[in-house]
Amino acid sequence: MTYTTQLDAARKGIITKEMEIVADKEMMDVEELRELIAQGKVVIPANKNHKSLSPEGIGKGLKTKINVNLGISRDCKDIDRELEKVKTAIEMKAEAIMDLSNYGKTREFREKVVEISPAMIGSVPMYDAVGFTETALVKITEEQFLQVIEQHAKDGVDFMTIHAGLTKEIGDRIAKDKRLTHIVSRGGSLLFGWMYMNNKENPMLTNFDKILDICEKYDVTLSLGDACRPGSIADATDYAQIQELINLGELTKRAWERNVQVMIEGPGHMAINEIEANVMLEKKLCHEAPFYVLGPLVTDVAPGYDHITSAIGGALAASKGVDFLCYVTPAEHLRLPDLNDMKEGIVATKIAAHAGDIAKGIKGAREWDNAMSKARADLDWATMFELALDPEKPRKYRDSSKPEHEDSCTMCGKMCALRTVNKIFNGEEVDLVFD
């Protein structure tokens, strides 16, 4: 029996090789996974042209995945430098990489990333439209937008952000309500500009069926973008954000009718007490499609530390049902991240994802922590480093300040609580003076 997409296969009762790989990674029965995919609650972004892919699942009952944003820009267009970041992200086991290139040799970079990456690859074709067409934004035709989308699909991109939920009516409301940070989505702002300069409706919406044709042909997962995501906690959960989310729920059903996999993008900046309600709204309004969030950043006052404000929000969001976290680096709002920024962002987001998995009861999550706790109780430094999410940093800390006794550290020395209790349990006497 033939199939067009992972969703089509799942609905026909077909177990694909991608489903088998994901089920093995998740320690899940493959038939259970197939059913979740058939219901739209799980996606496996797997473009038919991405030959180096090691498939991952995103959605209900699966480990929370993380995405790393990369790409060249007008001010930072060194392809080799960005490829170094790609290779490091892969080494650090990021499950997804989004190529957000918006200047210069974007296709050359994209093709290299797809060629070498076992991680799933995402993109935002809207970013590439001006460079692809070599024309002013206002003059880009609807057919040219579709050409950019198809080129990304041909090149092997596994999921694409398409801002089809933004409408002219929502744009009018944003202009009227005077949001504090207006539209902070780059793709959303470009579409907003095109719509208003041409006095036309969103071309991603009016051409949505043609976009579905492309996605079905290559099995590209639609990541329905939140053009109206809040860029400040003041704008969170407002009319524009929620109306767009309602629209995305309707577009989800249209995509599913065409066997196109869908996930929904979400905020953004948001006070911590609003996160749980926003997760519930997305799951209700978008029929339990997987939820992909940037952050949420829980305060606006920590530039230089936004990987922390994001991890706080991401951990809570994941614990309440978010399936996919986009990393945020210390450079957010300030510059293109360098390699060290990227590493810090990955680690912070992985911590958030794992904390969420513990709360969700994901298989194997708590066992990892228990193994680390056992190694700590045994003062087994080698095992602690092996189990560490980032083994390099704790080894450096340990090596930089050596204790007198190997079974302690330089904070407590012989007064180490675990060392003391272990000695008592082993029938030894504790002598802090002469030991």
CSV table of C-alpha atoms in Angstrom, one decimal:
chain,number,residue,atom,x,y,z
A,1,MET,CA,0.0,0.0,0.0
A,2,THR,CA,1.3,3.4,-0.9
A,3,TYR,CA,1.2,6.6,1.1
A,4,THR,CA,2.1,10.3,0.6
A,5,THR,CA,3.0,11.5,4.2
A,6,GLN,CA,3.5,10.0,7.6
A,7,LEU,CA,0.0,11.1,8.5
A,8,ASP,CA,-1.4,9.4,5.5
A,9,ALA,CA,0.5,6.2,6.3
A,10,ALA,CA,-0.7,6.3,9.9
A,11,ARG,CA,-4.3,6.7,8.9
A,12,LYS,CA,-4.0,3.7,6.5
A,13,GLY,CA,-2.5,1.5,9.3
A,14,ILE,CA,1.0,1.5,7.8
A,15,ILE,CA,4.0,1.4,10.0
A,16,THR,CA,6.8,3.4,8.3
A,17,LYS,CA,10.5,3.0,9.0
A,18,GLU,CA,10.4,6.5,10.5
A,19,MET,CA,7.8,5.4,13.0
A,20,GLU,CA,9.8,2.3,14.0
A,21,ILE,CA,12.9,4.5,14.7
A,22,VAL,CA,10.9,7.0,16.7
A,23,ALA,CA,9.1,4.3,18.7
A,24,ASP,CA,12.5,2.7,19.6
A,25,LYS,CA,13.9,6.1,20.7
A,26,GLU,CA,10.8,6.8,22.8
A,27,MET,CA,10.6,3.3,24.3
A,28,MET,CA,7.0,3.2,23.0
A,29,ASP,CA,4.9,0.6,21.3
A,30,VAL,CA,4.9,1.5,17.6
A,31,GLU,CA,1.2,0.9,17.2
A,32,GLU,CA,0.5,3.4,19.9
A,33,LEU,CA,2.7,5.9,18.1
A,34,ARG,CA,1.0,5.2,14.8
A,35,GLU,CA,-2.4,6.0,16.4
A,36,LEU,CA,-1.2,9.3,17.9
A,37,ILE,CA,0.2,10.3,14.5
A,38,ALA,CA,-3.2,9.3,12.8
A,39,GLN,CA,-4.9,11.6,15.3
A,40,GLY,CA,-2.6,14.5,14.6
A,41,LYS,CA,-1.3,14.5,18.2
A,42,VAL,CA,2.2,13.5,17.1
A,43,VAL,CA,4.3,14.5,14.0
A,44,ILE,CA,7.4,13.1,12.5
A,45,PRO,CA,8.9,15.8,10.4
A,46,ALA,CA,10.7,13.9,7.6
A,47,ASN,CA,11.0,15.4,4.2
A,48,LYS,CA,11.4,12.7,1.5
A,49,ASN,CA,14.6,14.5,0.3
A,50,HIS,CA,16.3,14.7,3.7
A,51,LYS,CA,18.5,11.6,3.3
A,52,SER,CA,20.7,12.1,6.4
A,53,LEU,CA,17.8,12.4,8.8
A,54,SER,CA,17.5,10.5,12.0
A,55,PRO,CA,13.7,10.9,12.6
A,56,GLU,CA,12.3,12.3,15.8
A,57,GLY,CA,8.7,12.5,17.0
A,58,ILE,CA,7.1,15.6,18.5
A,59,GLY,CA,3.9,15.5,20.4
A,60,LYS,CA,1.8,13.8,23.1
A,61,GLY,CA,3.6,11.3,25.3
A,62,LEU,CA,7.0,11.9,23.7
A,63,LYS,CA,10.1,13.5,25.1
A,64,THR,CA,10.1,17.3,24.8
A,65,LYS,CA,12.3,18.2,21.8
A,66,ILE,CA,14.5,21.3,21.4
A,67,ASN,CA,15.2,23.5,18.3
A,68,VAL,CA,18.3,25.6,17.6
A,69,ASN,CA,18.0,28.7,15.4
A,70,LEU,CA,20.9,29.3,13.0
A,71,GLY,CA,21.6,31.0,9.7
A,72,ILE,CA,23.4,33.8,7.8
A,73,SER,CA,22.4,37.4,7.8
A,74,ARG,CA,23.5,40.6,6.1
A,75,ASP,CA,25.7,41.6,9.0
A,76,CYS,CA,27.0,38.0,9.7
A,77,LYS,CA,27.2,36.1,6.4
A,78,ASP,CA,30.1,33.7,7.1
A,79,ILE,CA,28.8,30.3,6.0
A,80,ASP,CA,31.7,28.4,7.5
A,81,ARG,CA,31.1,29.9,10.9
A,82,GLU,CA,27.4,29.0,10.8
A,83,LEU,CA,28.3,25.5,9.7
A,84,GLU,CA,30.6,25.2,12.7
A,85,LYS,CA,27.6,26.0,14.9
A,86,VAL,CA,25.5,23.5,13.0
A,87,LYS,CA,28.0,20.7,13.7
A,88,THR,CA,28.2,21.7,17.4
A,89,ALA,CA,24.4,21.7,17.7
A,90,ILE,CA,24.4,18.2,16.3
A,91,GLU,CA,27.2,17.1,18.7
A,92,MET,CA,25.1,18.5,21.6
A,93,LYS,CA,22.2,16.3,20.4
A,94,ALA,CA,19.7,19.1,19.5
A,95,GLU,CA,16.8,17.4,17.8
A,96,ALA,CA,16.1,20.2,15.3
A,97,ILE,CA,17.9,23.1,13.6
A,98,MET,CA,16.0,25.9,12.0
A,99,ASP,CA,17.8,27.7,9.1
A,100,LEU,CA,16.7,31.3,9.5
A,101,SER,CA,19.1,32.6,6.8
A,102,ASN,CA,17.9,35.8,5.2
A,103,TYR,CA,20.7,37.1,3.1
A,104,GLY,CA,23.2,36.0,0.5
A,105,LYS,CA,23.8,32.4,-0.4
A,106,THR,CA,20.9,31.0,1.6
A,107,ARG,CA,20.3,28.0,-0.6
A,108,GLU,CA,24.0,27.0,-0.6
A,109,PHE,CA,23.9,27.1,3.2
A,110,ARG,CA,20.6,25.3,3.5
A,111,GLU,CA,21.7,22.4,1.2
A,112,LYS,CA,24.9,21.9,3.2
A,113,VAL,CA,22.9,21.8,6.5
A,114,VAL,CA,20.4,19.3,5.0
A,115,GLU,CA,23.2,17.1,3.7
A,116,ILE,CA,25.1,16.8,7.0
A,117,SER,CA,22.4,17.0,9.6
A,118,PRO,CA,20.7,14.0,11.2
A,119,ALA,CA,18.6,16.5,13.1
A,120,MET,CA,15.3,17.6,11.5
A,121,ILE,CA,15.6,20.9,9.6
A,122,GLY,CA,13.1,23.8,9.7
A,123,SER,CA,13.0,27.1,7.8
A,124,VAL,CA,10.9,30.2,7.3
A,125,PRO,CA,10.6,30.7,3.6
A,126,MET,CA,9.3,34.3,4.1
A,127,TYR,CA,12.8,35.3,5.4
A,128,ASP,CA,14.3,34.1,2.1
A,129,ALA,CA,11.7,35.8,-0.2
A,130,VAL,CA,13.5,39.1,-0.8
A,131,GLY,CA,16.8,37.5,-1.6
A,132,PHE,CA,15.2,34.7,-3.7
A,133,THR,CA,13.3,37.1,-5.9
A,134,GLU,CA,15.9,39.9,-5.8
A,135,THR,CA,13.1,42.5,-5.6
A,136,ALA,CA,11.5,44.9,-3.2
A,137,LEU,CA,9.0,43.4,-0.7
A,138,VAL,CA,6.1,45.2,-2.1
A,139,LYS,CA,6.7,43.8,-5.6
A,140,ILE,CA,6.9,40.2,-4.7
A,141,THR,CA,4.1,38.3,-6.3
A,142,GLU,CA,2.0,35.5,-4.7
A,143,GLU,CA,3.4,33.1,-7.2
A,144,GLN,CA,6.9,34.0,-6.2
A,145,PHE,CA,6.1,33.3,-2.5
A,146,LEU,CA,5.0,29.8,-3.5
A,147,GLN,CA,8.2,29.3,-5.6
A,148,VAL,CA,10.3,30.1,-2.5
A,149,ILE,CA,8.2,27.6,-0.4
A,150,GLU,CA,8.6,24.9,-3.0
A,151,GLN,CA,12.3,25.5,-3.3
A,152,HIS,CA,12.8,25.0,0.4
A,153,ALA,CA,10.7,21.8,0.2
A,154,LYS,CA,12.8,20.5,-2.7
A,155,ASP,CA,15.9,21.2,-0.8
A,156,GLY,CA,14.8,18.8,2.0
A,157,VAL,CA,13.5,21.0,4.8
A,158,ASP,CA,11.4,18.9,7.2
A,159,PHE,CA,9.2,21.6,8.7
A,160,MET,CA,8.3,25.1,7.6
A,161,THR,CA,7.0,28.1,9.5
A,162,ILE,CA,4.1,29.5,7.5
A,163,HIS,CA,2.3,32.5,9.0
A,164,ALA,CA,-1.2,31.8,7.5
A,165,GLY,CA,-3.2,32.8,10.6
A,166,LEU,CA,-2.5,36.5,10.3
A,167,THR,CA,-5.4,38.4,8.6
A,168,LYS,CA,-5.9,41.9,7.5
A,169,GLU,CA,-8.6,42.2,10.2
A,170,ILE,CA,-6.1,41.2,12.9
A,171,GLY,CA,-3.6,43.7,11.5
A,172,ASP,CA,-6.2,46.5,11.7
A,173,ARG,CA,-6.9,45.5,15.3
A,174,ILE,CA,-3.2,45.7,16.1
A,175,ALA,CA,-2.9,49.1,14.5
A,176,LYS,CA,-6.0,50.3,16.5
A,177,ASP,CA,-5.1,48.8,19.9
A,178,LYS,CA,-1.5,50.0,19.8
A,179,ARG,CA,0.2,46.9,21.2
A,180,LEU,CA,3.3,47.8,23.3
A,181,THR,CA,5.6,45.8,21.0
A,182,HIS,CA,3.4,45.7,17.8
A,183,ILE,CA,4.4,42.6,15.7
A,184,VAL,CA,7.8,41.1,16.7
A,185,SER,CA,7.7,38.0,14.5
A,186,ARG,CA,10.1,38.8,11.6
A,187,GLY,CA,8.1,36.7,9.1
A,188,GLY,CA,4.8,38.2,10.5
A,189,SER,CA,6.1,41.7,10.1
A,190,LEU,CA,7.2,41.2,6.5
A,191,LEU,CA,3.8,39.8,5.7
A,192,PHE,CA,2.1,42.6,7.5
A,193,GLY,CA,4.1,45.1,5.4
A,194,TRP,CA,3.3,43.3,2.2
A,195,MET,CA,-0.4,43.2,3.0
A,196,TYR,CA,-0.7,46.8,3.8
A,197,MET,CA,1.5,48.1,1.0
A,198,ASN,CA,-0.5,46.1,-1.5
A,199,ASN,CA,-3.9,46.4,0.3
A,200,LYS,CA,-4.4,42.7,0.0
A,201,GLU,CA,-5.1,39.7,2.3
A,202,ASN,CA,-2.4,37.5,3.6
A,203,PRO,CA,-1.0,35.5,0.6
A,204,MET,CA,-0.2,32.6,2.8
A,205,LEU,CA,-3.9,32.3,3.7
A,206,THR,CA,-5.3,32.9,0.2
A,207,ASN,CA,-2.9,30.4,-1.3
A,208,PHE,CA,-3.1,27.9,1.6
A,209,ASP,CA,-4.4,25.0,-0.5
A,210,LYS,CA,-1.4,25.4,-2.9
A,211,ILE,CA,0.9,25.4,0.1
A,212,LEU,CA,-0.7,22.1,1.2
A,213,ASP,CA,0.0,20.7,-2.3
A,214,ILE,CA,3.7,21.4,-1.7
A,215,CYS,CA,3.7,20.0,1.8
A,216,GLU,CA,1.9,16.8,0.8
A,217,LYS,CA,4.2,16.3,-2.2
A,218,TYR,CA,7.4,16.3,-0.1
A,219,ASP,CA,5.9,15.4,3.3
A,220,VAL,CA,6.9,18.8,4.9
A,221,THR,CA,5.3,19.3,8.3
A,222,LEU,CA,3.5,22.7,8.6
A,223,SER,CA,4.6,24.7,11.6
A,224,LEU,CA,1.8,27.2,11.7
A,225,GLY,CA,3.5,30.4,12.8
A,226,ASP,CA,2.3,32.9,15.3
A,227,ALA,CA,2.8,36.2,13.6
A,228,CYS,CA,1.1,37.9,16.6
A,229,ARG,CA,3.1,36.2,19.3
A,230,PRO,CA,3.6,38.7,22.2
A,231,GLY,CA,7.0,40.4,22.2
A,232,SER,CA,6.4,41.7,25.7
A,233,ILE,CA,4.5,40.4,28.7
A,234,ALA,CA,2.2,43.4,28.3
A,235,ASP,CA,0.9,42.0,25.0
A,236,ALA,CA,0.4,38.4,26.1
A,237,THR,CA,-3.0,36.7,25.7
A,238,ASP,CA,-4.5,39.6,23.9
A,239,TYR,CA,-7.1,39.7,21.1
A,240,ALA,CA,-4.5,39.5,18.2
A,241,GLN,CA,-2.7,36.5,19.7
A,242,ILE,CA,-5.9,34.5,20.5
A,243,GLN,CA,-7.7,35.3,17.3
A,244,GLU,CA,-4.7,34.1,15.3
A,245,LEU,CA,-4.7,30.9,17.4
A,246,ILE,CA,-8.3,30.4,16.6
A,247,ASN,CA,-7.5,30.8,12.9
A,248,LEU,CA,-4.6,28.3,13.2
A,249,GLY,CA,-7.0,25.7,14.6
A,250,GLU,CA,-9.2,26.0,11.5
A,251,LEU,CA,-6.1,25.8,9.2
A,252,THR,CA,-5.0,22.7,11.1
A,253,LYS,CA,-8.2,20.9,10.1
A,254,ARG,CA,-7.7,21.9,6.5
A,255,ALA,CA,-4.2,20.6,6.5
A,256,TRP,CA,-5.2,17.3,8.1
A,257,GLU,CA,-7.8,16.8,5.4
A,258,ARG,CA,-4.9,16.8,3.0
A,259,ASN,CA,-2.8,14.4,5.1
A,260,VAL,CA,-0.3,17.2,5.9
A,261,GLN,CA,1.2,17.0,9.4
A,262,VAL,CA,0.8,20.1,11.6
A,263,MET,CA,2.3,21.7,14.7
A,264,ILE,CA,1.4,25.1,16.2
A,265,GLU,CA,3.8,27.8,17.2
A,266,GLY,CA,3.3,29.8,20.3
A,267,PRO,CA,4.6,32.7,22.5
A,268,GLY,CA,6.8,34.5,23.0
A,269,HIS,CA,6.9,36.7,26.1
A,270,MET,CA,4.4,35.9,28.9
A,271,ALA,CA,4.0,36.3,32.6
A,272,ILE,CA,4.5,33.0,34.3
A,273,ASN,CA,1.0,32.8,35.6
A,274,GLU,CA,-0.5,32.9,32.1
A,275,ILE,CA,1.5,30.0,30.7
A,276,GLU,CA,-0.7,27.1,31.8
A,277,ALA,CA,-3.8,28.7,30.4
A,278,ASN,CA,-2.1,29.4,27.1
A,279,VAL,CA,-1.1,25.7,26.7
A,280,MET,CA,-4.7,24.7,27.5
A,281,LEU,CA,-6.0,27.1,24.9
A,282,GLU,CA,-3.7,25.8,22.2
A,283,LYS,CA,-4.5,22.2,22.9
A,284,LYS,CA,-8.3,23.0,22.9
A,285,LEU,CA,-8.4,25.4,19.9
A,286,CYS,CA,-5.9,23.5,17.7
A,287,HIS,CA,-7.3,20.0,18.5
A,288,GLU,CA,-4.2,18.7,20.4
A,289,ALA,CA,-1.8,19.4,17.6
A,290,PRO,CA,1.8,19.5,18.9
A,291,PHE,CA,2.7,22.9,20.5
A,292,TYR,CA,6.0,24.6,19.7
A,293,VAL,CA,7.0,27.6,21.8
A,294,LEU,CA,9.8,30.2,21.8
A,295,GLY,CA,10.4,30.5,25.5
A,296,PRO,CA,8.1,31.7,26.9
A,297,LEU,CA,10.3,34.5,28.3
A,298,VAL,CA,8.7,35.3,31.7
A,299,THR,CA,10.2,38.8,32.1
A,300,ASP,CA,11.4,41.5,29.8
A,301,VAL,CA,14.1,43.0,32.0
A,302,ALA,CA,17.0,40.5,31.6
A,303,PRO,CA,18.9,41.1,28.3
A,304,GLY,CA,22.0,39.1,28.3
A,305,TYR,CA,20.3,36.4,30.4
A,306,ASP,CA,17.3,35.6,28.3
A,307,HIS,CA,18.3,32.0,28.1
A,308,ILE,CA,17.4,31.9,31.8
A,309,THR,CA,14.1,33.8,31.5
A,310,SER,CA,13.3,31.4,28.6
A,311,ALA,CA,14.2,28.3,30.5
A,312,ILE,CA,12.0,29.2,33.4
A,313,GLY,CA,9.0,29.6,31.1
A,314,GLY,CA,10.0,26.6,29.0
A,315,ALA,CA,10.2,24.3,31.9
A,316,LEU,CA,6.7,25.3,33.1
A,317,ALA,CA,5.3,25.2,29.6
A,318,ALA,CA,6.7,21.7,28.9
A,319,SER,CA,5.4,20.4,32.2
A,320,LYS,CA,1.9,21.6,31.2
A,321,GLY,CA,2.0,19.9,27.8
A,322,VAL,CA,4.2,21.9,25.4
A,323,ASP,CA,6.0,19.4,23.0
A,324,PHE,CA,8.8,21.4,21.4
A,325,LEU,CA,11.0,24.2,22.8
A,326,CYS,CA,12.8,26.7,20.6
A,327,TYR,CA,16.1,27.6,22.3
A,328,VAL,CA,16.9,31.2,23.4
A,329,THR,CA,20.5,32.3,23.9
A,330,PRO,CA,22.0,35.0,26.1
A,331,ALA,CA,22.3,37.1,22.9
A,332,GLU,CA,18.6,37.3,22.3
A,333,HIS,CA,17.4,40.8,21.4
A,334,LEU,CA,21.1,41.9,21.2
A,335,ARG,CA,23.0,40.2,18.3
A,336,LEU,CA,23.4,37.1,16.3
A,337,PRO,CA,24.5,34.4,18.7
A,338,ASP,CA,28.1,33.2,18.6
A,339,LEU,CA,29.2,29.6,19.3
A,340,ASN,CA,29.3,30.0,23.1
A,341,ASP,CA,25.9,31.8,23.1
A,342,MET,CA,24.5,28.8,21.2
A,343,LYS,CA,26.0,26.3,23.6
A,344,GLU,CA,24.5,28.1,26.6
A,345,GLY,CA,21.1,28.3,24.9
A,346,ILE,CA,21.1,24.6,24.1
A,347,VAL,CA,22.0,23.6,27.6
A,348,ALA,CA,19.4,25.9,29.2
A,349,THR,CA,16.7,24.7,26.9
A,350,LYS,CA,17.6,21.0,27.4
A,351,ILE,CA,17.3,21.6,31.1
A,352,ALA,CA,13.9,23.1,30.6
A,353,ALA,CA,12.8,20.2,28.4
A,354,HIS,CA,14.0,17.5,30.8
A,355,ALA,CA,12.4,19.3,33.8
A,356,GLY,CA,9.1,19.3,31.8
A,357,ASP,CA,9.5,15.6,31.0
A,358,ILE,CA,9.9,14.7,34.6
A,359,ALA,CA,6.6,16.4,35.4
A,360,LYS,CA,4.9,14.8,32.5
A,361,GLY,CA,6.1,11.3,33.5
A,362,ILE,CA,7.9,10.6,30.3
A,363,LYS,CA,9.4,7.2,30.3
A,364,GLY,CA,13.1,7.2,31.4
A,365,ALA,CA,13.2,10.8,32.5
A,366,ARG,CA,13.2,10.4,36.2
A,367,GLU,CA,15.5,7.4,36.0
A,368,TRP,CA,18.3,9.6,34.6
A,369,ASP,CA,18.0,11.8,37.7
A,370,ASN,CA,17.9,8.8,40.0
A,371,ALA,CA,21.1,7.5,38.5
A,372,MET,CA,22.8,10.9,39.0
A,373,SER,CA,21.6,11.0,42.6
A,374,LYS,CA,23.1,7.5,43.2
A,375,ALA,CA,26.4,8.6,41.8
A,376,ARG,CA,26.4,11.7,44.0
A,377,ALA,CA,25.6,9.6,47.1
A,378,ASP,CA,28.5,7.3,46.2
A,379,LEU,CA,30.8,10.3,45.5
A,380,ASP,CA,31.4,8.7,42.1
A,381,TRP,CA,32.7,11.7,40.2
A,382,ALA,CA,33.4,9.8,36.9
A,383,THR,CA,29.8,8.5,36.7
A,384,MET,CA,28.5,11.9,37.6
A,385,PHE,CA,30.3,13.4,34.7
A,386,GLU,CA,29.2,10.7,32.3
A,387,LEU,CA,25.6,11.3,33.3
A,388,ALA,CA,25.8,15.1,33.2
A,389,LEU,CA,23.7,16.9,30.5
A,390,ASP,CA,26.9,18.8,29.7
A,391,PRO,CA,29.9,16.8,30.9
A,392,GLU,CA,32.5,19.4,29.9
A,393,LYS,CA,31.6,22.1,32.3
A,394,PRO,CA,31.4,20.1,35.6
A,395,ARG,CA,34.8,18.4,34.7
A,396,LYS,CA,36.3,21.9,34.3
A,397,TYR,CA,34.9,23.1,37.6
A,398,ARG,CA,36.2,20.0,39.4
A,399,ASP,CA,39.7,20.2,37.9
A,400,SER,CA,40.0,23.9,38.6
A,401,SER,CA,39.8,23.4,42.4
A,402,LYS,CA,41.1,20.1,43.7
A,403,PRO,CA,40.2,19.0,47.3
A,404,GLU,CA,42.5,17.4,49.8
A,405,HIS,CA,40.4,14.3,49.8
A,406,GLU,CA,39.2,12.9,46.5
A,407,ASP,CA,35.9,11.8,48.1
A,408,SER,CA,34.9,15.5,48.7
A,409,CYS,CA,35.0,18.9,47.0
A,410,THR,CA,36.5,22.2,48.1
A,411,MET,CA,33.3,23.6,49.4
A,412,CYS,CA,32.9,21.2,52.3
A,413,GLY,CA,36.1,19.2,52.3
A,414,LYS,CA,36.0,16.6,55.1
A,415,MET,CA,32.7,18.1,56.3
A,416,CYS,CA,31.0,16.7,53.2
A,417,ALA,CA,27.6,15.4,54.4
A,418,LEU,CA,27.7,12.4,52.0
A,419,ARG,CA,31.3,11.5,53.0
A,420,THR,CA,30.3,11.6,56.7
A,421,VAL,CA,27.2,9.5,56.3
A,422,ASN,CA,29.0,7.0,54.0
A,423,LYS,CA,31.7,6.5,56.7
A,424,ILE,CA,29.1,5.9,59.4
A,425,PHE,CA,27.2,3.4,57.2
A,426,ASN,CA,30.5,1.6,56.5
A,427,GLY,CA,31.2,1.3,60.2
A,428,GLU,CA,34.0,3.9,60.1
A,429,GLU,CA,34.7,6.6,62.7
A,430,VAL,CA,34.5,10.2,61.6
A,431,ASP,CA,37.4,12.3,62.7
A,432,LEU,CA,37.4,15.8,61.1
A,433,VAL,CA,40.7,16.7,62.8
A,434,PHE,CA,43.0,13.8,62.2
A,435,ASP,CA,41.2,11.8,59.4
